[in-house]
Amino acid sequence: MIGATNASEDSMDPALLRPGRFDRKVYVTRPGLEDREKLFAYYLGKVKHEASIDIAHLARKAVGQSPAEIENVVKEAALITVRNGKEMISYKEITEAIERIELGIKNKIKMNDREREMVAYHETGHLMATYLLHPRDDVFKASIIPRKGS
């Protein structure tokens, strides 16, 4: 008999984990950078997309994503492309898909110029603190557009 689960062992019934129940355990980890590039190339190969899309850049943005999540990004980008009346997926649609999946749909709230400026200062403070604590040279985007709980 073969069994598979994505549940952690500490959440499973102890009866399942007793000796003799599972002779072999195979742990599947999330793909690394090179594998994420291959996954993006594979899934983008199934849809019309602009040749200028930098797959290596997308793979760097997708740290920690599973193959299913990467497939979902490409499918969401295809839906956004169709909604926008375009023929091919561009980097803009893929970025929107990633943000929509990770952060939720944009909330359109009205802010006057002063509110927008204060929110921008506030969010810049978050960005600066993050950079000082974890310096990186690959920040992809900073935004003051609210999304779901973000």
Tab-separated table of N, CA and C in Angstrom:
chain	number	residue	atom	x	y	z
A	1	MET	N	0.844	-1.167	0.000
A	1	MET	CA	0.000	0.000	0.000
A	1	MET	C	0.901	1.246	0.000
A	2	ILE	N	0.469	2.258	-0.686
A	2	ILE	CA	1.207	3.515	-0.750
A	2	ILE	C	0.287	4.613	-0.226
A	3	GLY	N	0.837	5.465	0.607
A	3	GLY	CA	0.072	6.597	1.119
A	3	GLY	C	0.867	7.868	0.921
A	4	ALA	N	0.170	8.959	0.698
A	4	ALA	CA	0.839	10.243	0.515
A	4	ALA	C	0.045	11.322	1.229
A	5	THR	N	0.763	12.276	1.779
A	5	THR	CA	0.114	13.404	2.444
A	5	THR	C	1.049	14.593	2.426
A	6	ASN	N	0.479	15.763	2.521
A	6	ASN	CA	1.300	16.953	2.678
A	6	ASN	C	1.170	17.500	4.098
A	7	ALA	N	0.534	16.702	4.976
A	7	ALA	CA	0.393	17.096	6.378
A	7	ALA	C	1.700	16.825	7.120
A	8	SER	N	2.013	17.675	8.071
A	8	SER	CA	3.221	17.450	8.866
A	8	SER	C	2.992	16.266	9.803
A	9	GLU	N	4.087	15.602	10.155
A	9	GLU	CA	3.980	14.399	10.991
A	9	GLU	C	3.372	14.696	12.358
A	10	ASP	N	3.601	15.891	12.888
A	10	ASP	CA	3.063	16.200	14.213
A	10	ASP	C	1.550	16.407	14.200
A	11	SER	N	0.943	16.537	13.028
A	11	SER	CA	-0.505	16.699	12.957
A	11	SER	C	-1.216	15.395	12.583
A	12	MET	N	-0.436	14.336	12.336
A	12	MET	CA	-1.035	13.061	11.939
A	12	MET	C	-1.363	12.203	13.164
A	13	ASP	N	-2.308	11.320	12.996
A	13	ASP	CA	-2.687	10.384	14.053
A	13	ASP	C	-1.484	9.510	14.398
A	14	PRO	N	-1.124	9.411	15.674
A	14	PRO	CA	0.037	8.603	16.064
A	14	PRO	C	-0.060	7.146	15.608
A	15	ALA	N	-1.274	6.620	15.448
A	15	ALA	CA	-1.444	5.241	14.995
A	15	ALA	C	-0.844	5.040	13.604
A	16	LEU	N	-0.862	6.078	12.790
A	16	LEU	CA	-0.287	5.977	11.446
A	16	LEU	C	1.235	5.928	11.470
A	17	LEU	N	1.820	6.445	12.529
A	17	LEU	CA	3.275	6.580	12.574
A	17	LEU	C	3.970	5.477	13.372
A	18	ARG	N	3.210	4.517	13.877
A	18	ARG	CA	3.825	3.417	14.630
A	18	ARG	C	4.726	2.581	13.726
A	19	PRO	N	5.729	1.923	14.316
A	19	PRO	CA	6.636	1.085	13.517
A	19	PRO	C	5.869	0.050	12.700
A	20	GLY	N	6.294	-0.146	11.476
A	20	GLY	CA	5.670	-1.119	10.588
A	20	GLY	C	4.554	-0.547	9.729
A	21	ARG	N	4.134	0.681	10.002
A	21	ARG	CA	3.045	1.289	9.207
A	21	ARG	C	3.588	1.859	7.889
A	22	PHE	N	4.641	2.614	8.006
A	22	PHE	CA	5.274	3.191	6.813
A	22	PHE	C	6.735	2.760	6.817
A	23	ASP	N	7.110	1.923	5.870
A	23	ASP	CA	8.493	1.446	5.805
A	23	ASP	C	9.423	2.483	5.199
A	24	ARG	N	8.918	3.286	4.313
A	24	ARG	CA	9.737	4.300	3.649
A	24	ARG	C	9.025	5.638	3.716
A	25	LYS	N	9.798	6.663	3.965
A	25	LYS	CA	9.270	8.025	3.935
A	25	LYS	C	10.088	8.801	2.923
A	26	VAL	N	9.408	9.460	2.016
A	26	VAL	CA	10.076	10.271	1.004
A	26	VAL	C	9.616	11.704	1.212
A	27	TYR	N	10.551	12.581	1.461
A	27	TYR	CA	10.234	13.988	1.668
A	27	TYR	C	10.539	14.750	0.384
A	28	VAL	N	9.593	15.501	-0.074
A	28	VAL	CA	9.757	16.287	-1.298
A	28	VAL	C	9.849	17.752	-0.892
A	29	THR	N	10.953	18.386	-1.229
A	29	THR	CA	11.155	19.787	-0.860
A	29	THR	C	10.701	20.709	-1.991
A	30	ARG	N	10.628	21.970	-1.680
A	30	ARG	CA	10.273	22.975	-2.693
A	30	ARG	C	11.423	23.106	-3.689
A	31	PRO	N	11.128	23.465	-4.924
A	31	PRO	CA	12.195	23.548	-5.930
A	31	PRO	C	13.157	24.706	-5.664
A	32	GLY	N	14.417	24.494	-6.036
A	32	GLY	CA	15.432	25.539	-5.954
A	32	GLY	C	15.322	26.471	-7.147
A	33	LEU	N	16.236	27.425	-7.216
A	33	LEU	CA	16.208	28.442	-8.270
A	33	LEU	C	16.209	27.830	-9.666
A	34	GLU	N	17.117	26.924	-9.904
A	34	GLU	CA	17.232	26.313	-11.240
A	34	GLU	C	15.946	25.570	-11.618
A	35	ASP	N	15.376	24.848	-10.670
A	35	ASP	CA	14.135	24.118	-10.942
A	35	ASP	C	12.956	25.064	-11.141
A	36	ARG	N	12.922	26.172	-10.413
A	36	ARG	CA	11.846	27.157	-10.618
A	36	ARG	C	11.935	27.758	-12.012
A	37	GLU	N	13.158	27.986	-12.495
A	37	GLU	CA	13.331	28.478	-13.868
A	37	GLU	C	12.753	27.478	-14.859
A	38	LYS	N	13.061	26.205	-14.661
A	38	LYS	CA	12.547	25.163	-15.551
A	38	LYS	C	11.023	25.095	-15.495
A	39	LEU	N	10.461	25.242	-14.293
A	39	LEU	CA	9.008	25.210	-14.148
A	39	LEU	C	8.350	26.384	-14.869
A	40	PHE	N	8.898	27.579	-14.696
A	40	PHE	CA	8.343	28.741	-15.407
A	40	PHE	C	8.457	28.545	-16.916
A	41	ALA	N	9.598	28.038	-17.375
A	41	ALA	CA	9.775	27.795	-18.816
A	41	ALA	C	8.741	26.789	-19.315
A	42	TYR	N	8.518	25.743	-18.542
A	42	TYR	CA	7.561	24.709	-18.936
A	42	TYR	C	6.144	25.277	-19.013
A	43	TYR	N	5.689	25.932	-17.948
A	43	TYR	CA	4.316	26.418	-17.914
A	43	TYR	C	4.099	27.590	-18.880
A	44	LEU	N	5.101	28.450	-19.030
A	44	LEU	CA	4.960	29.533	-20.012
A	44	LEU	C	4.990	28.981	-21.431
A	45	GLY	N	5.618	27.834	-21.630
A	45	GLY	CA	5.641	27.199	-22.939
A	45	GLY	C	4.267	26.733	-23.392
A	46	LYS	N	3.322	26.623	-22.472
A	46	LYS	CA	1.968	26.170	-22.787
A	46	LYS	C	1.036	27.319	-23.183
A	47	VAL	N	1.501	28.555	-22.995
A	47	VAL	CA	0.664	29.726	-23.288
A	47	VAL	C	1.438	30.707	-24.159
A	48	LYS	N	0.704	31.613	-24.796
A	48	LYS	CA	1.362	32.664	-25.575
A	48	LYS	C	1.895	33.709	-24.606
A	49	HIS	N	3.186	33.997	-24.719
A	49	HIS	CA	3.785	35.013	-23.858
A	49	HIS	C	4.859	35.766	-24.629
A	50	GLU	N	5.132	36.971	-24.159
A	50	GLU	CA	6.158	37.785	-24.804
A	50	GLU	C	7.527	37.142	-24.593
A	51	ALA	N	8.321	37.140	-25.635
A	51	ALA	CA	9.656	36.537	-25.575
A	51	ALA	C	10.576	37.308	-24.640
A	52	SER	N	10.233	38.546	-24.345
A	52	SER	CA	11.090	39.388	-23.497
A	52	SER	C	10.981	39.060	-22.010
A	53	ILE	N	10.081	38.167	-21.625
A	53	ILE	CA	9.920	37.823	-20.204
A	53	ILE	C	11.188	37.139	-19.712
A	54	ASP	N	11.742	37.670	-18.645
A	54	ASP	CA	12.977	37.139	-18.053
A	54	ASP	C	12.604	36.043	-17.048
A	55	ILE	N	12.739	34.799	-17.482
A	55	ILE	CA	12.348	33.666	-16.650
A	55	ILE	C	13.219	33.563	-15.400
A	56	ALA	N	14.494	33.893	-15.516
A	56	ALA	CA	15.389	33.847	-14.353
A	56	ALA	C	14.921	34.845	-13.284
A	57	HIS	N	14.461	36.002	-13.720
A	57	HIS	CA	13.948	37.018	-12.800
A	57	HIS	C	12.685	36.501	-12.092
A	58	LEU	N	11.799	35.864	-12.849
A	58	LEU	CA	10.581	35.307	-12.253
A	58	LEU	C	10.925	34.234	-11.225
A	59	ALA	N	11.899	33.409	-11.539
A	59	ALA	CA	12.300	32.344	-10.619
A	59	ALA	C	12.833	32.921	-9.316
A	60	ARG	N	13.529	34.066	-9.397
A	60	ARG	CA	14.034	34.702	-8.175
A	60	ARG	C	12.890	35.283	-7.356
A	61	LYS	N	11.820	35.724	-8.025
A	61	LYS	CA	10.668	36.260	-7.307
A	61	LYS	C	9.838	35.159	-6.650
A	62	ALA	N	9.954	33.940	-7.124
A	62	ALA	CA	9.091	32.843	-6.686
A	62	ALA	C	9.747	31.961	-5.631
A	63	VAL	N	10.589	32.524	-4.800
A	63	VAL	CA	11.276	31.742	-3.756
A	63	VAL	C	10.247	31.059	-2.866
A	64	GLY	N	10.447	29.763	-2.643
A	64	GLY	CA	9.578	29.013	-1.745
A	64	GLY	C	8.285	28.531	-2.357
A	65	GLN	N	8.056	28.801	-3.639
A	65	GLN	CA	6.811	28.365	-4.255
A	65	GLN	C	6.929	26.938	-4.778
A	66	SER	N	5.838	26.214	-4.670
A	66	SER	CA	5.772	24.835	-5.152
A	66	SER	C	5.505	24.857	-6.660
A	67	PRO	N	5.691	23.712	-7.325
A	67	PRO	CA	5.350	23.652	-8.750
A	67	PRO	C	3.890	24.028	-9.019
A	68	ALA	N	2.987	23.603	-8.153
A	68	ALA	CA	1.571	23.939	-8.336
A	68	ALA	C	1.343	25.449	-8.209
A	69	GLU	N	2.062	26.095	-7.293
A	69	GLU	CA	1.913	27.546	-7.129
A	69	GLU	C	2.462	28.290	-8.344
A	70	ILE	N	3.542	27.797	-8.912
A	70	ILE	CA	4.105	28.418	-10.111
A	70	ILE	C	3.143	28.249	-11.285
A	71	GLU	N	2.558	27.067	-11.405
A	71	GLU	CA	1.554	26.844	-12.449
A	71	GLU	C	0.375	27.801	-12.261
A	72	ASN	N	-0.043	27.987	-11.010
A	72	ASN	CA	-1.156	28.876	-10.705
A	72	ASN	C	-0.850	30.319	-11.095
A	73	VAL	N	0.398	30.750	-10.898
A	73	VAL	CA	0.801	32.106	-11.293
A	73	VAL	C	0.622	32.281	-12.804
A	74	VAL	N	1.077	31.308	-13.572
A	74	VAL	CA	0.972	31.411	-15.030
A	74	VAL	C	-0.491	31.384	-15.466
A	75	LYS	N	-1.299	30.532	-14.852
A	75	LYS	CA	-2.723	30.471	-15.200
A	75	LYS	C	-3.439	31.767	-14.831
A	76	GLU	N	-3.122	32.328	-13.663
A	76	GLU	CA	-3.734	33.600	-13.255
A	76	GLU	C	-3.308	34.717	-14.207
A	77	ALA	N	-2.053	34.706	-14.616
A	77	ALA	CA	-1.570	35.703	-15.579
A	77	ALA	C	-2.323	35.577	-16.905
A	78	ALA	N	-2.606	34.348	-17.310
A	78	ALA	CA	-3.368	34.141	-18.549
A	78	ALA	C	-4.775	34.709	-18.414
A	79	LEU	N	-5.406	34.497	-17.252
A	79	LEU	CA	-6.747	35.055	-17.024
A	79	LEU	C	-6.723	36.582	-17.046
A	80	ILE	N	-5.737	37.168	-16.404
A	80	ILE	CA	-5.609	38.633	-16.385
A	80	ILE	C	-5.390	39.148	-17.808
A	81	THR	N	-4.585	38.442	-18.586
A	81	THR	CA	-4.321	38.835	-19.969
A	81	THR	C	-5.608	38.861	-20.780
A	82	VAL	N	-6.426	37.826	-20.641
A	82	VAL	CA	-7.694	37.753	-21.371
A	82	VAL	C	-8.632	38.866	-20.920
A	83	ARG	N	-8.703	39.093	-19.593
A	83	ARG	CA	-9.569	40.159	-19.074
A	83	ARG	C	-9.166	41.528	-19.613
A	84	ASN	N	-7.867	41.708	-19.828
A	84	ASN	CA	-7.366	42.985	-20.346
A	84	ASN	C	-7.444	43.072	-21.867
A	85	GLY	N	-7.965	42.030	-22.508
A	85	GLY	CA	-8.136	42.035	-23.960
A	85	GLY	C	-6.830	41.931	-24.731
A	86	LYS	N	-5.831	41.325	-24.136
A	86	LYS	CA	-4.540	41.182	-24.794
A	86	LYS	C	-4.376	39.769	-25.337
A	87	GLU	N	-3.454	39.623	-26.263
A	87	GLU	CA	-3.207	38.332	-26.909
A	87	GLU	C	-2.129	37.509	-26.215
A	88	MET	N	-1.150	38.196	-25.604
A	88	MET	CA	-0.011	37.499	-25.008
A	88	MET	C	0.231	37.963	-23.590
A	89	ILE	N	0.714	37.027	-22.772
A	89	ILE	CA	1.076	37.355	-21.400
A	89	ILE	C	2.366	38.172	-21.428
A	90	SER	N	2.363	39.260	-20.675
A	90	SER	CA	3.573	40.070	-20.543
A	90	SER	C	4.037	40.018	-19.086
A	91	TYR	N	5.166	40.623	-18.829
A	91	TYR	CA	5.695	40.664	-17.464
A	91	TYR	C	4.703	41.365	-16.535
A	92	LYS	N	3.989	42.353	-17.054
A	92	LYS	CA	3.018	43.091	-16.247
A	92	LYS	C	1.933	42.159	-15.710
A	93	GLU	N	1.405	41.271	-16.538
A	93	GLU	CA	0.355	40.353	-16.096
A	93	GLU	C	0.890	39.315	-15.102
A	94	ILE	N	2.113	38.868	-15.322
A	94	ILE	CA	2.687	37.897	-14.383
A	94	ILE	C	2.907	38.549	-13.022
A	95	THR	N	3.396	39.781	-13.014
A	95	THR	CA	3.588	40.497	-11.752
A	95	THR	C	2.253	40.692	-11.045
A	96	GLU	N	1.240	41.070	-11.783
A	96	GLU	CA	-0.089	41.241	-11.194
A	96	GLU	C	-0.602	39.917	-10.637
A	97	ALA	N	-0.365	38.829	-11.341
A	97	ALA	CA	-0.807	37.509	-10.877
A	97	ALA	C	-0.109	37.130	-9.575
A	98	ILE	N	1.197	37.348	-9.507
A	98	ILE	CA	1.952	37.028	-8.290
A	98	ILE	C	1.410	37.844	-7.116
A	99	GLU	N	1.203	39.137	-7.324
A	99	GLU	CA	0.702	39.989	-6.247
A	99	GLU	C	-0.717	39.611	-5.847
A	100	ARG	N	-1.546	39.275	-6.824
A	100	ARG	CA	-2.931	38.904	-6.531
A	100	ARG	C	-2.980	37.616	-5.716
A	101	ILE	N	-2.145	36.648	-6.064
A	101	ILE	CA	-2.135	35.368	-5.346
A	101	ILE	C	-1.550	35.528	-3.953
A	102	GLU	N	-0.429	36.233	-3.844
A	102	GLU	CA	0.245	36.366	-2.551
A	102	GLU	C	-0.408	37.376	-1.629
A	103	LEU	N	-0.931	38.469	-2.185
A	103	LEU	CA	-1.416	39.569	-1.347
A	103	LEU	C	-2.906	39.828	-1.444
A	104	GLY	N	-3.568	39.309	-2.471
A	104	GLY	CA	-4.996	39.551	-2.666
A	104	GLY	C	-5.243	40.604	-3.733
A	105	ILE	N	-6.513	40.831	-3.997
A	105	ILE	CA	-6.919	41.792	-5.027
A	105	ILE	C	-6.749	43.206	-4.480
A	106	LYS	N	-6.404	44.130	-5.368
A	106	LYS	CA	-6.216	45.525	-4.974
A	106	LYS	C	-7.503	46.095	-4.404
A	107	ASN	N	-7.376	46.833	-3.308
A	107	ASN	CA	-8.499	47.575	-2.741
A	107	ASN	C	-8.396	49.006	-3.226
A	108	LYS	N	-9.420	49.449	-3.893
A	108	LYS	CA	-9.393	50.818	-4.399
A	108	LYS	C	-10.044	51.735	-3.361
A	109	ILE	N	-9.190	52.389	-2.588
A	109	ILE	CA	-9.704	53.344	-1.608
A	109	ILE	C	-9.269	54.736	-2.044
A	110	LYS	N	-10.089	55.698	-1.702
A	110	LYS	CA	-9.772	57.063	-2.087
A	110	LYS	C	-8.963	57.722	-0.984
A	111	MET	N	-7.832	58.286	-1.380
A	111	MET	CA	-6.992	59.038	-0.450
A	111	MET	C	-6.714	60.392	-1.072
A	112	ASN	N	-6.715	61.399	-0.221
A	112	ASN	CA	-6.307	62.698	-0.741
A	112	ASN	C	-4.779	62.720	-0.789
A	113	ASP	N	-4.221	63.779	-1.342
A	113	ASP	CA	-2.767	63.839	-1.522
A	113	ASP	C	-2.011	63.740	-0.198
A	114	ARG	N	-2.518	64.353	0.841
A	114	ARG	CA	-1.853	64.321	2.150
A	114	ARG	C	-1.853	62.901	2.735
A	115	GLU	N	-3.000	62.217	2.626
A	115	GLU	CA	-3.071	60.835	3.115
A	115	GLU	C	-2.116	59.927	2.337
A	116	ARG	N	-2.104	60.085	1.039
A	116	ARG	CA	-1.224	59.283	0.193
A	116	ARG	C	0.240	59.504	0.585
A	117	GLU	N	0.596	60.765	0.841
A	117	GLU	CA	1.966	61.092	1.238
A	117	GLU	C	2.309	60.457	2.590
A	118	MET	N	1.395	60.529	3.559
A	118	MET	CA	1.649	59.950	4.880
A	118	MET	C	1.772	58.418	4.804
A	119	VAL	N	0.915	57.782	4.014
A	119	VAL	CA	1.000	56.327	3.841
A	119	VAL	C	2.320	55.960	3.169
A	120	ALA	N	2.744	56.758	2.194
A	120	ALA	CA	4.010	56.487	1.503
A	120	ALA	C	5.186	56.593	2.474
A	121	TYR	N	5.186	57.610	3.346
A	121	TYR	CA	6.250	57.724	4.348
A	121	TYR	C	6.240	56.515	5.284
A	122	HIS	N	5.051	56.129	5.718
A	122	HIS	CA	4.913	55.001	6.631
A	122	HIS	C	5.461	53.719	5.993
A	123	GLU	N	5.039	53.439	4.769
A	123	GLU	CA	5.477	52.225	4.080
A	123	GLU	C	6.972	52.272	3.762
A	124	THR	N	7.494	53.463	3.489
A	124	THR	CA	8.932	53.608	3.261
A	124	THR	C	9.703	53.244	4.520
A	125	GLY	N	9.133	53.564	5.685
A	125	GLY	CA	9.757	53.177	6.949
A	125	GLY	C	9.860	51.663	7.074
A	126	HIS	N	8.782	50.945	6.687
A	126	HIS	CA	8.830	49.477	6.692
A	126	HIS	C	9.929	48.975	5.755
A	127	LEU	N	9.992	49.553	4.575
A	127	LEU	CA	10.973	49.137	3.575
A	127	LEU	C	12.393	49.374	4.074
A	128	MET	N	12.638	50.524	4.670
A	128	MET	CA	13.976	50.837	5.175
A	128	MET	C	14.365	49.904	6.319
A	129	ALA	N	13.431	49.649	7.232
A	129	ALA	CA	13.727	48.746	8.351
A	129	ALA	C	14.034	47.343	7.842
A	130	THR	N	13.248	46.881	6.895
A	130	THR	CA	13.488	45.556	6.317
A	130	THR	C	14.850	45.501	5.645
A	131	TYR	N	15.170	46.522	4.884
A	131	TYR	CA	16.463	46.542	4.187
A	131	TYR	C	17.629	46.578	5.175
A	132	LEU	N	17.499	47.363	6.220
A	132	LEU	CA	18.590	47.454	7.205
A	132	LEU	C	18.765	46.155	7.978
A	133	LEU	N	17.662	45.438	8.225
A	133	LEU	CA	17.750	44.175	8.949
A	133	LEU	C	18.162	43.010	8.048
A	134	HIS	N	17.755	43.068	6.794
A	134	HIS	CA	18.050	41.996	5.830
A	134	HIS	C	18.443	42.627	4.492
A	135	PRO	N	19.651	43.189	4.389
A	135	PRO	CA	20.035	43.877	3.149
A	135	PRO	C	19.965	42.967	1.932
A	136	ARG	N	19.321	43.439	0.904
A	136	ARG	CA	19.197	42.690	-0.341
A	136	ARG	C	19.390	43.649	-1.507
A	137	ASP	N	19.830	43.129	-2.613
A	137	ASP	CA	19.939	43.974	-3.799
A	137	ASP	C	18.897	43.587	-4.843
A	138	ASP	N	17.930	42.781	-4.447
A	138	ASP	CA	16.927	42.328	-5.409
A	138	ASP	C	15.495	42.659	-4.966
A	139	VAL	N	15.282	43.846	-4.418
A	139	VAL	CA	13.933	44.290	-4.088
A	139	VAL	C	13.195	44.482	-5.410
A	140	PHE	N	12.021	43.879	-5.523
A	140	PHE	CA	11.301	43.914	-6.787
A	140	PHE	C	10.282	45.042	-6.865
A	141	LYS	N	9.666	45.358	-5.722
A	141	LYS	CA	8.618	46.373	-5.783
A	141	LYS	C	8.267	46.835	-4.375
A	142	ALA	N	7.981	48.116	-4.235
A	142	ALA	CA	7.406	48.671	-3.015
A	142	ALA	C	6.147	49.417	-3.449
A	143	SER	N	5.085	49.287	-2.676
A	143	SER	CA	3.808	49.863	-3.093
A	143	SER	C	3.021	50.351	-1.893
A	144	ILE	N	2.165	51.352	-2.124
A	144	ILE	CA	1.260	51.800	-1.072
A	144	ILE	C	-0.172	51.391	-1.405
A	145	ILE	N	-0.342	50.567	-2.431
A	145	ILE	CA	-1.674	50.102	-2.814
A	145	ILE	C	-2.096	48.985	-1.856
A	146	PRO	N	-3.196	49.171	-1.119
A	146	PRO	CA	-3.622	48.122	-0.180
A	146	PRO	C	-4.209	46.918	-0.918
A	147	ARG	N	-3.926	45.737	-0.381
A	147	ARG	CA	-4.452	44.480	-0.925
A	147	ARG	C	-4.876	43.618	0.248
A	148	LYS	N	-6.101	43.166	0.247
A	148	LYS	CA	-6.633	42.302	1.294
A	148	LYS	C	-6.140	42.768	2.651
A	149	GLY	N	-5.345	41.952	3.359
A	149	GLY	CA	-4.856	42.336	4.674
A	149	GLY	C	-3.506	42.996	4.630
A	150	SER	N	-3.008	43.294	3.444
A	150	SER	CA	-1.647	43.854	3.312
A	150	SER	C	-1.706	45.351	3.057
